Coordinates of C-alpha atoms (C1' of nucleotides) in Angstrom, one line a residue:
Chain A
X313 CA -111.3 -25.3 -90.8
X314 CA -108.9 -23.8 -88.1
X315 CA -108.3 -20.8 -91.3
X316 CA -105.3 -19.1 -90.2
X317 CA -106.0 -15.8 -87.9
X318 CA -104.2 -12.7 -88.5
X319 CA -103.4 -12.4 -84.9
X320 CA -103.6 -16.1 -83.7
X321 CA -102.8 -15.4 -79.7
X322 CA -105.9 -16.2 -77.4
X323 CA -105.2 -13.1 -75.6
X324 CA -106.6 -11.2 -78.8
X325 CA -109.6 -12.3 -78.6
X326 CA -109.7 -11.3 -74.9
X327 CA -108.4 -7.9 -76.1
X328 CA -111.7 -8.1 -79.2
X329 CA -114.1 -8.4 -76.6
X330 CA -113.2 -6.0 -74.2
X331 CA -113.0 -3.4 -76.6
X332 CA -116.4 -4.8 -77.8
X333 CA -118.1 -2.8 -75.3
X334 CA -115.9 0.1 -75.6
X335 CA -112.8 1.8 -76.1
X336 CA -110.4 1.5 -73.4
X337 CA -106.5 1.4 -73.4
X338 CA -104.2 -1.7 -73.1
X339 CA -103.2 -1.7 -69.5
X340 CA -106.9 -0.8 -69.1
X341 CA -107.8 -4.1 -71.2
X342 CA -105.3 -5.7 -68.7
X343 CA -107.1 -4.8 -65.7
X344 CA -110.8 -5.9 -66.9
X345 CA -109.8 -9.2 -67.7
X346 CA -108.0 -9.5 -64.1
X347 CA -110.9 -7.9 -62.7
X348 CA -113.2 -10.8 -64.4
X349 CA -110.5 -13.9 -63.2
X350 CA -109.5 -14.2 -67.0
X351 CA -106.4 -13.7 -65.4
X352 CA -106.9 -17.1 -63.5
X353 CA -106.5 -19.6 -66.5
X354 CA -104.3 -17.1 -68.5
X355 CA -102.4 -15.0 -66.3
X356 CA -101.4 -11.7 -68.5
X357 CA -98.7 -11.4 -70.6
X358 CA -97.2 -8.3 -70.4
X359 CA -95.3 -8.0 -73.7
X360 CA -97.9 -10.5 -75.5
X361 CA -100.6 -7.8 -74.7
X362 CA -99.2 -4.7 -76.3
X363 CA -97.5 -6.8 -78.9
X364 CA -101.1 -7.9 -79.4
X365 CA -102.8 -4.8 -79.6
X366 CA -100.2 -3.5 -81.9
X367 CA -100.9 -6.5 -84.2
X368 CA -104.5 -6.0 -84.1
X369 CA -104.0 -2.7 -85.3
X370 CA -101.7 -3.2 -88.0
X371 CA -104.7 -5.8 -89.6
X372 CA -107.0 -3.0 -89.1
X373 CA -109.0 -4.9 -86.5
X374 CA -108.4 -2.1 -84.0
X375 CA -107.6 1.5 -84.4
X376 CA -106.3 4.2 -82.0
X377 CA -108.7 6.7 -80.9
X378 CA -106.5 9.3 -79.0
X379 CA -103.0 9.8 -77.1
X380 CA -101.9 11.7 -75.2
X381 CA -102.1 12.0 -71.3
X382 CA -105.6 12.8 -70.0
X383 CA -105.7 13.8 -65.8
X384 CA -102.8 13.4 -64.7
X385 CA -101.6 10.0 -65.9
X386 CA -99.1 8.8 -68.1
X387 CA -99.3 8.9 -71.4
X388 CA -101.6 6.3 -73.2
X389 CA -103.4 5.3 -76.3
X390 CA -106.8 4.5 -76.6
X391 CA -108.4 1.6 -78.6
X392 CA -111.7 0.9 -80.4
X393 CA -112.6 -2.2 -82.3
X394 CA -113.3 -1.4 -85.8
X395 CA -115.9 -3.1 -88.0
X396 CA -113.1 -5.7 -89.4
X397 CA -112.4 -6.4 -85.5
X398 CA -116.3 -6.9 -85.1
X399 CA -116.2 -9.5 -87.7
X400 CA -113.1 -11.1 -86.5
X401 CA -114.2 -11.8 -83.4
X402 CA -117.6 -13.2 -84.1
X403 CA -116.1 -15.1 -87.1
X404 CA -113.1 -16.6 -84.6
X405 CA -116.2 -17.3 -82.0
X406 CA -118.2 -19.1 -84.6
X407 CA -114.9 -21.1 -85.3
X408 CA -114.0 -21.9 -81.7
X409 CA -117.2 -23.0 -80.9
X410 CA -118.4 -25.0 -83.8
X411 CA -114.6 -27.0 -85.0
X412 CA -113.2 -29.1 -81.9
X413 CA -109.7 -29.5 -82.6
X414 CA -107.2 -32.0 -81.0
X415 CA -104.9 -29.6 -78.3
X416 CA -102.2 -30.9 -76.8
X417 CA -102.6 -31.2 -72.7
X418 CA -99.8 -31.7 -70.9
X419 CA -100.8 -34.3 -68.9
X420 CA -101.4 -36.4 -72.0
X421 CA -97.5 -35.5 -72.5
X422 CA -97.0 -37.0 -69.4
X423 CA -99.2 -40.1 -69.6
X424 CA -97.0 -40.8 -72.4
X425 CA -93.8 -41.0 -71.4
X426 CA -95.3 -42.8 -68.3
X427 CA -93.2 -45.5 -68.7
X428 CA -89.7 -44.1 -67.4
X429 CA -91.1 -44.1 -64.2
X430 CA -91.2 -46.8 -62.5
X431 CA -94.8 -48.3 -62.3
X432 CA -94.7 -47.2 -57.9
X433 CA -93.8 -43.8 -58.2
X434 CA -96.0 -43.8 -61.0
X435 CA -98.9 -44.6 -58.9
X436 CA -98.0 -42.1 -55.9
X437 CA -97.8 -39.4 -58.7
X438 CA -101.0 -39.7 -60.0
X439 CA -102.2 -40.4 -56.7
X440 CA -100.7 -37.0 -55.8
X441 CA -102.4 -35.5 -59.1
X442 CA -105.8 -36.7 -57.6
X443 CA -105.7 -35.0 -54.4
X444 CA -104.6 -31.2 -56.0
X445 CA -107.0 -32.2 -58.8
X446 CA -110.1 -32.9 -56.2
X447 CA -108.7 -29.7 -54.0
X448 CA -109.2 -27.6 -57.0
X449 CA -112.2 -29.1 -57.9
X450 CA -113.8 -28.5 -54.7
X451 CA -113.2 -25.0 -54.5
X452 CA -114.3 -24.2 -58.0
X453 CA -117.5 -25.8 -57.5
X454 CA -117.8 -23.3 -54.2
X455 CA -116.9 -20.8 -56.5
X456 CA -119.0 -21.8 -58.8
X457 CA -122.1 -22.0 -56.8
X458 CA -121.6 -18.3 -54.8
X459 CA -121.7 -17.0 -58.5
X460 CA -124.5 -18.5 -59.3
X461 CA -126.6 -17.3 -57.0
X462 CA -125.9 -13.3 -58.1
X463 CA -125.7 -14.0 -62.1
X464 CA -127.9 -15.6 -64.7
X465 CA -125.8 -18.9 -65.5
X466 CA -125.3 -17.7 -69.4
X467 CA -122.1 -15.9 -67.9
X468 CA -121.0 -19.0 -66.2
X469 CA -120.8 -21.8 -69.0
X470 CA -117.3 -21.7 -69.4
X471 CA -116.8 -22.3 -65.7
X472 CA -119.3 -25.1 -66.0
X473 CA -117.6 -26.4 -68.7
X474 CA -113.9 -26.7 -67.3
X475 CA -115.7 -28.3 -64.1
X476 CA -117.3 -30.7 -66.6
X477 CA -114.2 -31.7 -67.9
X478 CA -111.7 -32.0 -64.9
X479 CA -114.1 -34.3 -62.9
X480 CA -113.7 -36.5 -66.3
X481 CA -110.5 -35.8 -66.1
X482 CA -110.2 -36.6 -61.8
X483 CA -112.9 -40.1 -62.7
X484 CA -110.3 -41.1 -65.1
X485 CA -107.3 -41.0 -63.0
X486 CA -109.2 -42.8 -60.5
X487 CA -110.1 -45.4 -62.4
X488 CA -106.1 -45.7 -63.7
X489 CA -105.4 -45.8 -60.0
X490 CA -107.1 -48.7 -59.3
X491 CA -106.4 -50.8 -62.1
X492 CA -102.9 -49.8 -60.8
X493 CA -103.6 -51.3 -57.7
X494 CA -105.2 -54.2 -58.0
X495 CA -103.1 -54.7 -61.0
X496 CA -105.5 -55.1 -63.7
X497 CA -103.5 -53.4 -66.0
X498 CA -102.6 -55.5 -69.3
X499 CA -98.3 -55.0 -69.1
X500 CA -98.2 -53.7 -65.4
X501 CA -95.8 -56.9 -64.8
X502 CA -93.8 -56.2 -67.8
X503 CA -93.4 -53.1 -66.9
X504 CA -92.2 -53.3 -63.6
X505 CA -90.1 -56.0 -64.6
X506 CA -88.2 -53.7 -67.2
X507 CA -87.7 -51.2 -64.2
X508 CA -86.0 -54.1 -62.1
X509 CA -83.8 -56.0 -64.6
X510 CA -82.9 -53.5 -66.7
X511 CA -84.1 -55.6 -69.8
X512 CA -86.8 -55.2 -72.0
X513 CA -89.2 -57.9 -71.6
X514 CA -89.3 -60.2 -74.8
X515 CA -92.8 -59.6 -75.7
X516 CA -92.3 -55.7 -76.2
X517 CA -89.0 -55.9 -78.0
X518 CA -90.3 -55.7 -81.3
X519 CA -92.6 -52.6 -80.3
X520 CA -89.3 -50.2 -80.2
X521 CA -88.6 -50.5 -84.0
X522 CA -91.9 -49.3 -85.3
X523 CA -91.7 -46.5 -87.6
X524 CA -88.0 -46.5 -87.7
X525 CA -87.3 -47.6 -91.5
X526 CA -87.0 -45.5 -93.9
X527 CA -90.8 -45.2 -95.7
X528 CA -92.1 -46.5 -92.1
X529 CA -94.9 -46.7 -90.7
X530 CA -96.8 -49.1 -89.4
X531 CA -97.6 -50.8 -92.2
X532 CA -94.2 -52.4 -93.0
X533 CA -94.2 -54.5 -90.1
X534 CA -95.1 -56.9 -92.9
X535 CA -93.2 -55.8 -95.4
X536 CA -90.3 -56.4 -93.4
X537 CA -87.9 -59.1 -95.2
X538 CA -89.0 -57.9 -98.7
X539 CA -87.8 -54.6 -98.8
X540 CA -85.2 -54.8 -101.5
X541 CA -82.4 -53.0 -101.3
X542 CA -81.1 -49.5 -99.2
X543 CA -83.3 -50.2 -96.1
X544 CA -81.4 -53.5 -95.0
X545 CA -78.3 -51.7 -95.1
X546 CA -79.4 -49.1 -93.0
X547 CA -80.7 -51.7 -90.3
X548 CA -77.2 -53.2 -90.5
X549 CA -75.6 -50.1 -90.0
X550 CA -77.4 -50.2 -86.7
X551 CA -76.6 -53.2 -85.4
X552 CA -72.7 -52.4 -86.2
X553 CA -72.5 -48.9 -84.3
X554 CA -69.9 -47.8 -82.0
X555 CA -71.5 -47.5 -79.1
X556 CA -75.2 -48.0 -79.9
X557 CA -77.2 -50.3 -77.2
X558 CA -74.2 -51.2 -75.7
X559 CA -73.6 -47.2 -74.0
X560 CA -77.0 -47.3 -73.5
X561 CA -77.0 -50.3 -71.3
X562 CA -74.2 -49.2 -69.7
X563 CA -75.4 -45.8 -69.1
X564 CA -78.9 -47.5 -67.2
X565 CA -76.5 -49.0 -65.3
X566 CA -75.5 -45.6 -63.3
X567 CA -78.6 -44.4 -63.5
X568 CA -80.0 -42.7 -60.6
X569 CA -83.7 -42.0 -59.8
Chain B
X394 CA -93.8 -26.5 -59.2
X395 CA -94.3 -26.0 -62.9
X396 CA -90.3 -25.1 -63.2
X397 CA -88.8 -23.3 -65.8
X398 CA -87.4 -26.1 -68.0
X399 CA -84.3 -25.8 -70.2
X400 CA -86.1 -26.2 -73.5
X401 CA -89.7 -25.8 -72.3
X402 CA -91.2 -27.4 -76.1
X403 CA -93.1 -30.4 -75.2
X404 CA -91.6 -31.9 -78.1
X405 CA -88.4 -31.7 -76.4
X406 CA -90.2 -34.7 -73.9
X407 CA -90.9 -36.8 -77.3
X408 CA -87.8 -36.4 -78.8
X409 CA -86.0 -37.1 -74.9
X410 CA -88.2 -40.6 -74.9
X411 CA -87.4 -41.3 -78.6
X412 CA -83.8 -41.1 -77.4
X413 CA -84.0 -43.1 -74.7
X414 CA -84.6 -46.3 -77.1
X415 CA -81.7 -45.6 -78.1
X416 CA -79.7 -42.8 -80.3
X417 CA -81.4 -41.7 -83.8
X418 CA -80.9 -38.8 -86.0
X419 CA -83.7 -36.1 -85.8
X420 CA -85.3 -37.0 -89.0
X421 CA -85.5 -41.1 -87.5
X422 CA -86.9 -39.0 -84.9
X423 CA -89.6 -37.5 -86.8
X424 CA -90.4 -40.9 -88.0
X425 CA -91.1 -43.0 -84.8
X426 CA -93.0 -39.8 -83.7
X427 CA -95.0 -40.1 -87.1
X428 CA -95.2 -44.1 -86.4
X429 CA -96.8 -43.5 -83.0
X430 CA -99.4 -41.4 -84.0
X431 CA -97.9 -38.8 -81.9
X432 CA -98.4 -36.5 -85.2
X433 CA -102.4 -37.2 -84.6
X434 CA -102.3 -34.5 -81.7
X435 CA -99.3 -33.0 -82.8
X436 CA -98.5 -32.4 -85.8
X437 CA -94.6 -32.6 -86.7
X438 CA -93.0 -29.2 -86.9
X439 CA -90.0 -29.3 -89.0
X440 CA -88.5 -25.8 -87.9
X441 CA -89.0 -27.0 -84.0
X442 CA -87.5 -30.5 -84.3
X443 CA -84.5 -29.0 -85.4
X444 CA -84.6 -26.2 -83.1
X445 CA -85.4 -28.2 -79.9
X446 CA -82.7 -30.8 -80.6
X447 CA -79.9 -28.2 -80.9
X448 CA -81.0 -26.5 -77.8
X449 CA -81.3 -30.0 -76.0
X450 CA -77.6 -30.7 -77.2
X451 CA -76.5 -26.8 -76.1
X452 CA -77.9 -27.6 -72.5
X453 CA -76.0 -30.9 -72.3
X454 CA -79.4 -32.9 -72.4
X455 CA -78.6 -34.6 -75.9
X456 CA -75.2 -35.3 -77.5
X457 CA -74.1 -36.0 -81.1
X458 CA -72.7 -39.3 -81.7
X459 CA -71.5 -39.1 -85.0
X460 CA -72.3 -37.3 -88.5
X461 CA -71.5 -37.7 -92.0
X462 CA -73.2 -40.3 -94.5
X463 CA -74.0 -43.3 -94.6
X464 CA -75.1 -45.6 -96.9
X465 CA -76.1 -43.4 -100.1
X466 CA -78.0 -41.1 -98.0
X467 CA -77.5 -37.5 -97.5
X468 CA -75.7 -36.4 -94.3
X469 CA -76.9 -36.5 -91.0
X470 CA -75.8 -36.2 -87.3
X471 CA -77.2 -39.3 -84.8
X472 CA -77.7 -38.4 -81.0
X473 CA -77.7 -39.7 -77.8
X474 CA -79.5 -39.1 -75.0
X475 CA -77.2 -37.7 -71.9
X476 CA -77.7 -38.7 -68.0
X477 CA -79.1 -35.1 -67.7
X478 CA -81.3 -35.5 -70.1
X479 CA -81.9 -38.8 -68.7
X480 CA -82.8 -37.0 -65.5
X481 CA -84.3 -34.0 -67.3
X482 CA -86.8 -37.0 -68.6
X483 CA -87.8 -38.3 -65.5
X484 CA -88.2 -35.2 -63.7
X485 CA -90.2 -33.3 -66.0
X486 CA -92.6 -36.8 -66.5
X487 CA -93.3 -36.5 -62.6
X488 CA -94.3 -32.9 -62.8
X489 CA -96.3 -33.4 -65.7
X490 CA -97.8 -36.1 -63.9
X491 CA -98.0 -35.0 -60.2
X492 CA -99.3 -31.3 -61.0
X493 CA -102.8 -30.6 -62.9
X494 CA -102.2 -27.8 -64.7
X495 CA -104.6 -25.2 -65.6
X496 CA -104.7 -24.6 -69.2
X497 CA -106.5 -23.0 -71.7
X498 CA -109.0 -24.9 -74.3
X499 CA -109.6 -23.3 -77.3
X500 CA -113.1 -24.0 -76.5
X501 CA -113.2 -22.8 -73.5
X502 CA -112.4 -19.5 -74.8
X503 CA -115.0 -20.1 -77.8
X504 CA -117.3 -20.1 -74.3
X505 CA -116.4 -17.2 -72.8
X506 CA -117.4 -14.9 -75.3
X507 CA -120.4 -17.0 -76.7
X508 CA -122.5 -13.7 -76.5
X509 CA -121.4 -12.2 -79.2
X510 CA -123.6 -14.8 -81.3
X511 CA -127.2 -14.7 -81.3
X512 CA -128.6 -17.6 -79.0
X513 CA -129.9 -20.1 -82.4
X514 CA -126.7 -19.7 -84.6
X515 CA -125.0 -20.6 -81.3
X516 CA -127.2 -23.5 -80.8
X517 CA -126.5 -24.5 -84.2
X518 CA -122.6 -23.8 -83.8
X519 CA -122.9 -26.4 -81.3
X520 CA -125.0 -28.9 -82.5
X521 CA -122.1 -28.8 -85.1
X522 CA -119.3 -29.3 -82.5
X523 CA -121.1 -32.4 -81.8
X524 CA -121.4 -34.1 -84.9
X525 CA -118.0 -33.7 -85.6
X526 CA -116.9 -34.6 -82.2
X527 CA -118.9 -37.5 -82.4
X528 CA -117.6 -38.4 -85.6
X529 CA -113.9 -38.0 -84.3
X530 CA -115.1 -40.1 -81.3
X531 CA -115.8 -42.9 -83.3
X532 CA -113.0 -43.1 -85.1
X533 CA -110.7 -42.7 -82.1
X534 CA -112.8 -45.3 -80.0
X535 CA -112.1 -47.7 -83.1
X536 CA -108.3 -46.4 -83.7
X537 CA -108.0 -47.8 -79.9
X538 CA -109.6 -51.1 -80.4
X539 CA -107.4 -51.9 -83.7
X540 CA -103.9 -51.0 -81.5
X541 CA -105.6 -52.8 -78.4
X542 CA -105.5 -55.7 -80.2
X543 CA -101.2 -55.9 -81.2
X544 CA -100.3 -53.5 -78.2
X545 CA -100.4 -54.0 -74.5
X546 CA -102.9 -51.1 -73.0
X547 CA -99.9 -49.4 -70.8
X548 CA -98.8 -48.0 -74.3
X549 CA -102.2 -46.7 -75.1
X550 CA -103.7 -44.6 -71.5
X551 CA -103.0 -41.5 -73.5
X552 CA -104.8 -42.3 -75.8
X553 CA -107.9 -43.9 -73.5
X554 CA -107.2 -40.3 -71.4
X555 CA -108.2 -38.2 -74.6
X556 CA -111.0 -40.4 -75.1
X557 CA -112.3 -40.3 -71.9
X558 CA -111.9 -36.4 -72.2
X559 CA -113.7 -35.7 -75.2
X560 CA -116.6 -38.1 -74.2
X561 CA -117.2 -36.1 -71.2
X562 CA -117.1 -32.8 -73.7
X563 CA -119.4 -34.4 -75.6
X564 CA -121.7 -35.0 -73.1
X565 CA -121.4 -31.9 -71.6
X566 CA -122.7 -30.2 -74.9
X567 CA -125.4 -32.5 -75.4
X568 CA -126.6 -31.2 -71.8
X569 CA -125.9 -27.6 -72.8
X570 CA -128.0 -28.1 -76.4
X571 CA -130.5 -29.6 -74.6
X572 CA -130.7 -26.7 -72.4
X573 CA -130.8 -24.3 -74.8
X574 CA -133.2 -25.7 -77.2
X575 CA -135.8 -26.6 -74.3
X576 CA -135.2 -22.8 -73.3
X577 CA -134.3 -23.7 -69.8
X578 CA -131.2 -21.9 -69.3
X579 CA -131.4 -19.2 -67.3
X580 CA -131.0 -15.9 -68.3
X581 CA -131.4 -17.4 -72.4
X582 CA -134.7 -15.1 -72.9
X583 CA -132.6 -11.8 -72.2
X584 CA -129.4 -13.1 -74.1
X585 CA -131.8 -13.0 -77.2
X586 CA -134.0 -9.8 -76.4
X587 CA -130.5 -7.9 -76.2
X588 CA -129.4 -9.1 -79.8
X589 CA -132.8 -8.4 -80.9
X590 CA -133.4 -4.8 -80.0
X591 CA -129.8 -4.1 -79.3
X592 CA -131.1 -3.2 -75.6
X593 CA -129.3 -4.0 -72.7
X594 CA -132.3 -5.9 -70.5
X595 CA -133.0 -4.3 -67.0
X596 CA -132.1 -7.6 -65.4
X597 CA -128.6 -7.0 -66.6
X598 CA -127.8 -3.7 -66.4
X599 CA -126.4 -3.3 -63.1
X600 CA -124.1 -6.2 -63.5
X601 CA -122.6 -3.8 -66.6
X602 CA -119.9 -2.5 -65.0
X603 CA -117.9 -4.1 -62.5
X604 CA -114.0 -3.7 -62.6
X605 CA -113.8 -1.4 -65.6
X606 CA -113.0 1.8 -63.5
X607 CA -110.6 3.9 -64.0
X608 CA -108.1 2.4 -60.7
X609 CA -110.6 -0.1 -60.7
X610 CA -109.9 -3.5 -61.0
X611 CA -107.2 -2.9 -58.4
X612 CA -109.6 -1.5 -56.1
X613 CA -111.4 -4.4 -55.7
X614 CA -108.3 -6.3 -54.9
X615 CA -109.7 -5.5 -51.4
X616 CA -112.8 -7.5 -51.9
X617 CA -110.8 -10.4 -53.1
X618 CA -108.3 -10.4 -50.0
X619 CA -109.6 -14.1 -48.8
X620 CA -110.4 -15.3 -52.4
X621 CA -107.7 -15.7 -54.8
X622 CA -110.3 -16.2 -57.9
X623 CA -111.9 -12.8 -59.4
X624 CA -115.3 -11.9 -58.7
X625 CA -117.2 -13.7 -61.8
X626 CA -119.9 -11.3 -61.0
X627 CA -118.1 -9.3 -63.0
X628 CA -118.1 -11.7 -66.1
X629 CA -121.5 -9.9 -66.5
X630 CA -120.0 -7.1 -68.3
X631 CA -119.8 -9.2 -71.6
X632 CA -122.0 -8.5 -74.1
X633 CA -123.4 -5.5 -72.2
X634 CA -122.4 -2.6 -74.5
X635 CA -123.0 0.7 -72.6
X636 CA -124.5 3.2 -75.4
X637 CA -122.0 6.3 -74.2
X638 CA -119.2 6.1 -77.0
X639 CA -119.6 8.4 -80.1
X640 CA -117.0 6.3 -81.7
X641 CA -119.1 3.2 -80.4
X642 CA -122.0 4.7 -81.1
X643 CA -121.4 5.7 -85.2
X644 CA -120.1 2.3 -85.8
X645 CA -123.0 -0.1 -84.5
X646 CA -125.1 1.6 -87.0
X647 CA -123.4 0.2 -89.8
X648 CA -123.0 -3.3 -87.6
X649 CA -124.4 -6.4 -89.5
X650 CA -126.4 -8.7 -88.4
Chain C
dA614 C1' -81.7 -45.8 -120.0
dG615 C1' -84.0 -42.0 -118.8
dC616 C1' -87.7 -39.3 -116.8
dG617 C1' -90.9 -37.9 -113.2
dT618 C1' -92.5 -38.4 -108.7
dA619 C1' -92.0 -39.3 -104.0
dA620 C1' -89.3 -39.4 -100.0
dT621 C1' -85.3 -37.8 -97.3
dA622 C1' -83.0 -34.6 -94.5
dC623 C1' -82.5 -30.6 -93.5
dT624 C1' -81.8 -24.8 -93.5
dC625 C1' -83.2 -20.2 -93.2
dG626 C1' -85.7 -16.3 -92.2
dT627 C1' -89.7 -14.4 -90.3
dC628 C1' -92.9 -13.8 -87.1
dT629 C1' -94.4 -14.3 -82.2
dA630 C1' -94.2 -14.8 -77.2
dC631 C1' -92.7 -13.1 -73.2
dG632 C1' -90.4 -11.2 -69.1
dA633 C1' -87.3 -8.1 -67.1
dG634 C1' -86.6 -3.7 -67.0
dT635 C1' -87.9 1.6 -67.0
dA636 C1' -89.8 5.9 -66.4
dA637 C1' -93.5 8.6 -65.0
dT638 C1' -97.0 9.6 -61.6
dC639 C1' -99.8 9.2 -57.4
dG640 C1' -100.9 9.0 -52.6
dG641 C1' -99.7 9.1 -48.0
dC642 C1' -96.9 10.3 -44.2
dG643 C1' -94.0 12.8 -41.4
Chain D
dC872 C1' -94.0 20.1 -48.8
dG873 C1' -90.9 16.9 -50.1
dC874 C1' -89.7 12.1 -50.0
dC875 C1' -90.8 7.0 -50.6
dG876 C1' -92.9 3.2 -52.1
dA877 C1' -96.7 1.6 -54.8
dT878 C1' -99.0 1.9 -59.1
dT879 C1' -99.4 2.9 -63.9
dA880 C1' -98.1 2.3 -68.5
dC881 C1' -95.2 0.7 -71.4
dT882 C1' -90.4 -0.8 -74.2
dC883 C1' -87.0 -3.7 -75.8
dG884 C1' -84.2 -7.7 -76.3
dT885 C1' -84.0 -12.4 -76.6
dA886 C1' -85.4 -16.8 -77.2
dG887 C1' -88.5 -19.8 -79.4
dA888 C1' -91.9 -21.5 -82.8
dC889 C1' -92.7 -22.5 -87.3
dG890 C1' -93.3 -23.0 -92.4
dA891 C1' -91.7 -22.5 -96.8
dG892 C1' -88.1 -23.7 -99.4
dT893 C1' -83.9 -26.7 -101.1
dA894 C1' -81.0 -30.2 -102.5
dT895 C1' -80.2 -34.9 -102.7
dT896 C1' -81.4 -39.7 -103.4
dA897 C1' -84.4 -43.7 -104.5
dC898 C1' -87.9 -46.0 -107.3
dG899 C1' -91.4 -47.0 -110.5
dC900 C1' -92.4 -46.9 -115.3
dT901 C1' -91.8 -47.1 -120.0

DNA sequence: AGCGTAATACTCGTCTACGAGTAATCGGCG
DNA sequence: CGCCGATTACTCGTAGACGAGTATTACGCT
C-alpha cells in the first residue's frame, strides 16, 4: 500500500485529470484548475507545475503534442495524457480512495506542543480557532448549497466531505473548550501550576524520561534498574553535565511570553 | 498569519519541544520522538532530522553544547534549545493553534476525481476504506485507553483530536456508501451511463465546459468579483471528455476497461 | 573467545518544491 | 500609432526533504 508514485506531487494528479479530457498546455492546466477553485485548497505552484509536467513526461505519463506559437501567443507546448498516464491516474485514484493513511495536520502539531502555552492563552487560542473555524464553515456551507442547486451533487462530494470533517473538527474544539472551562480536564491544575512555579509537578516528572535510554522505549520503564552495564553510565553522564537542567532553569527564568 | 517560519519542517516544532526538556543529541531526539509515538503519524526521517537541526542551529534557534564521545559510544554533538527558539516555540504553537488551516487530504483529492472509476468499483474502493479505517479505529481507540490509564489526558488531545477526526470520516463514508448502494445520489445513474457507453449524458453536457477557454478562466474573474471561491459549477467539467481531439480520439480506442 | 546480529549515530547525494524573476505579447488609450 | 500596464508563459536557482548507505559499538550465543 501507498506504492511509491513516479511523480508523487498532488498537483499531478490535478495535471492527469485535466489533460484527461484533453490536451491543453501547462499554464492552460493552471488556469482550469483556478477556474474550478482547486486553486482554493492548493493555491498553484508555479515552478511545482511545470516541474510536474516535465516529470510526467519524462515517465511517459504525458507526451508533448506540438510547440510552437499558435495566434499570436507566446510560445507553448501542448500536452496529452498517454495511455500509461490513463492508468496512472485511475490506479493513484483507486489508491487514494480505498487506503486511508495517517497525514499529518498541523493543528495536531499544535495540539501537541500545547503545553508551552500556558493553559489561558491556550484557551483564548482555540477559542480564537473556533470562531475562524465556524466563519469558514458558514460560508462554505452557502457555498455549498448555491452549487447545489445548478450541479448534480456527484461533483460536490469532496466539498461535502471537507465540511464533514471540519464541523468534526469545530465539535471537537468545542468540546476541549469546555472541559477547559469548567476544568474538567485530568492535569489542567498541574499544568497551570508548572506555568506558575516554574517546576514540574511531581506526578509528571517521571513522564520526561521516556524513551530516552538507549534501546528505549516504553517498555523499559520496567526494566529500569536491571539494565547491566553502558546505559547507567550514560544516565550518569546526565546528571553530571555542565550546564544541563541547571541553564535550563535559569534560562525559564528570563523568559518572556 | 501563516508566516514564513525559519525552518518551516514541522519536525523542527518536535525537535524545538524535545529540547525544551532539556538538551539531547539528535539521535536522543529521534528516540523520545520514537517513545511518544510521534513516529505513528510521522515516521522518522533520518535525512530531515539532521537537516532541520543544523538549520535550527544556523538560525540561532538551537545551539551545540558540547561534542565528542562519551562513554564507548560513537561521537555526537548535544544541543540546547536558545530563547529564540524558545520564542520561535511558542509562537509558532499559537499560530498552529489560533489559525485553521486549509489543507489538503490525500483523500480529498482521491474525491475529486472519483469519476474516473466506474460507480461499483468506487463503491467497493470505499467499502474498503472503511474496513480498514475501522480497523485502524479500533486499535487507536484502544492505544488511547492503555496510555489513558499511566498518562494524564492533557498529554493525549492529539491523539483524542485524530480520533475524533477519523470517526467523523468514517461516518461520513458510511453515509456516502449508503447513498450509493441505495442509488440515491443524485446524478449516480448518469455517472454510470457515461462509463458505460462512453457518452457524455445530455444532463451534463452543458456543464462541459466552463473555464477552459482560451483567456478563459481569467475572464470569469469578473463573475467571481464578490466571491472569492471559484464557481464549482465548473467542477462539472470532470469526467466530461469532449470527443473533438484526434489525439484523444485514437487513444480511447485502445482504453481498457 | 569469537562470531553474527542488532542497535547506534550519523553522512551524502539525489530528487523535489517552489518563488522570484523574465521576456514576450496583448489591449486600450491618448 | 506608439507607449504602458496587464497578462501570458515560462526559467532558473536555491533551499529543503529524504533514503540508502556506512562505520562503529554492544550483546547474545556457543
Amino acid at each position: 500500500m501507498a506504492k511509491r508514485r513516479r511523480v508523487g506531487n498532488l498537483l499531478a494528479l490535478a495535471v492527469l485529470a485535466a489533460l484527461v479530457e484533453r490536451p491543453r498546455h501547462p499554464y492552460e492546466i493552471a488556469a482550469v484548475l483556478r477556474a474550478r477553485g482547486k486553486d482554493q485548497d492548493m493555491p498553484i505552484k508555479w515552478g511545482s507545475l511545470y516541474t510536474v509536467v516535465a516529470n510526467l513526461e519524462r515517465h511517459g505519463l504525458v507526451a508533448a503534442v506540438e510547440s510552437g506559437r499558435q495566434g499570436r501567443r507566446p510560445e507553448r507546448t501542448v500536452y496529452r495524457i498517454t495511455e500509461a498516464g490513463r492508468a496512472e491516474l485511475v490506479d493513484w485514484t483507486r489508491e487514494l480512495v480505498a487506503v486511508p493513511e495517517r497525514e499529518q495536520p498541523r493543528f495536531e502539531a499544535g495540539l501537541s506542543v500545547l503545553g508551552v502555552l500556558r493553559p489561558d492563552e491556550a484557551l483564548e487560542l482555540l477559542r480564537q480557532r473556533l470562531d475562524r473555524l465556524e466563519a469558514q464553515l458558514a460560508a462554505q456551507r452557502a457555498a455549498l448549497a448555491g452549487h447545489a442547486r445548478e450541479v448534480p451533487r456527484i461533483f460536490l462530494i469532496e466539498a461535502e466531505y471537507d465540511l464533514a470533517v471540519r464541523e468534526a473538527e469545530a465539535t471537537w474544539v468545542r468540546g476541549l473548550l469546555d472541559e477547559l472551562t469548567t476544568g474538567a480536564l485530568p492535569g489542567l491544575a498541574e499544568w497551570r501550576a508548572w506555568h506558575e512555579t516554574g517546576a514540574v509537578p511531581p506526578e509528571w516528572a517521571d513522564l520526561a524520561d521516556r524513551g530516552t535510554e538507549p534501546h528505549g522505549g516504553l517498555a523499559d520503564l520496567a526494566d529500569r534498574g536491571t539494565e547491566p552495564h553502558g546505559d547507567l553510565a550514560d544516565l550518569a553522564d546526565r546528571g553530571t553535565e555542565p550546564h544541563g537542567d541547571l541553564a535550563d532553569l535559569a534560562e525559564r527564568g528570563t523568559e518572556p511570553h
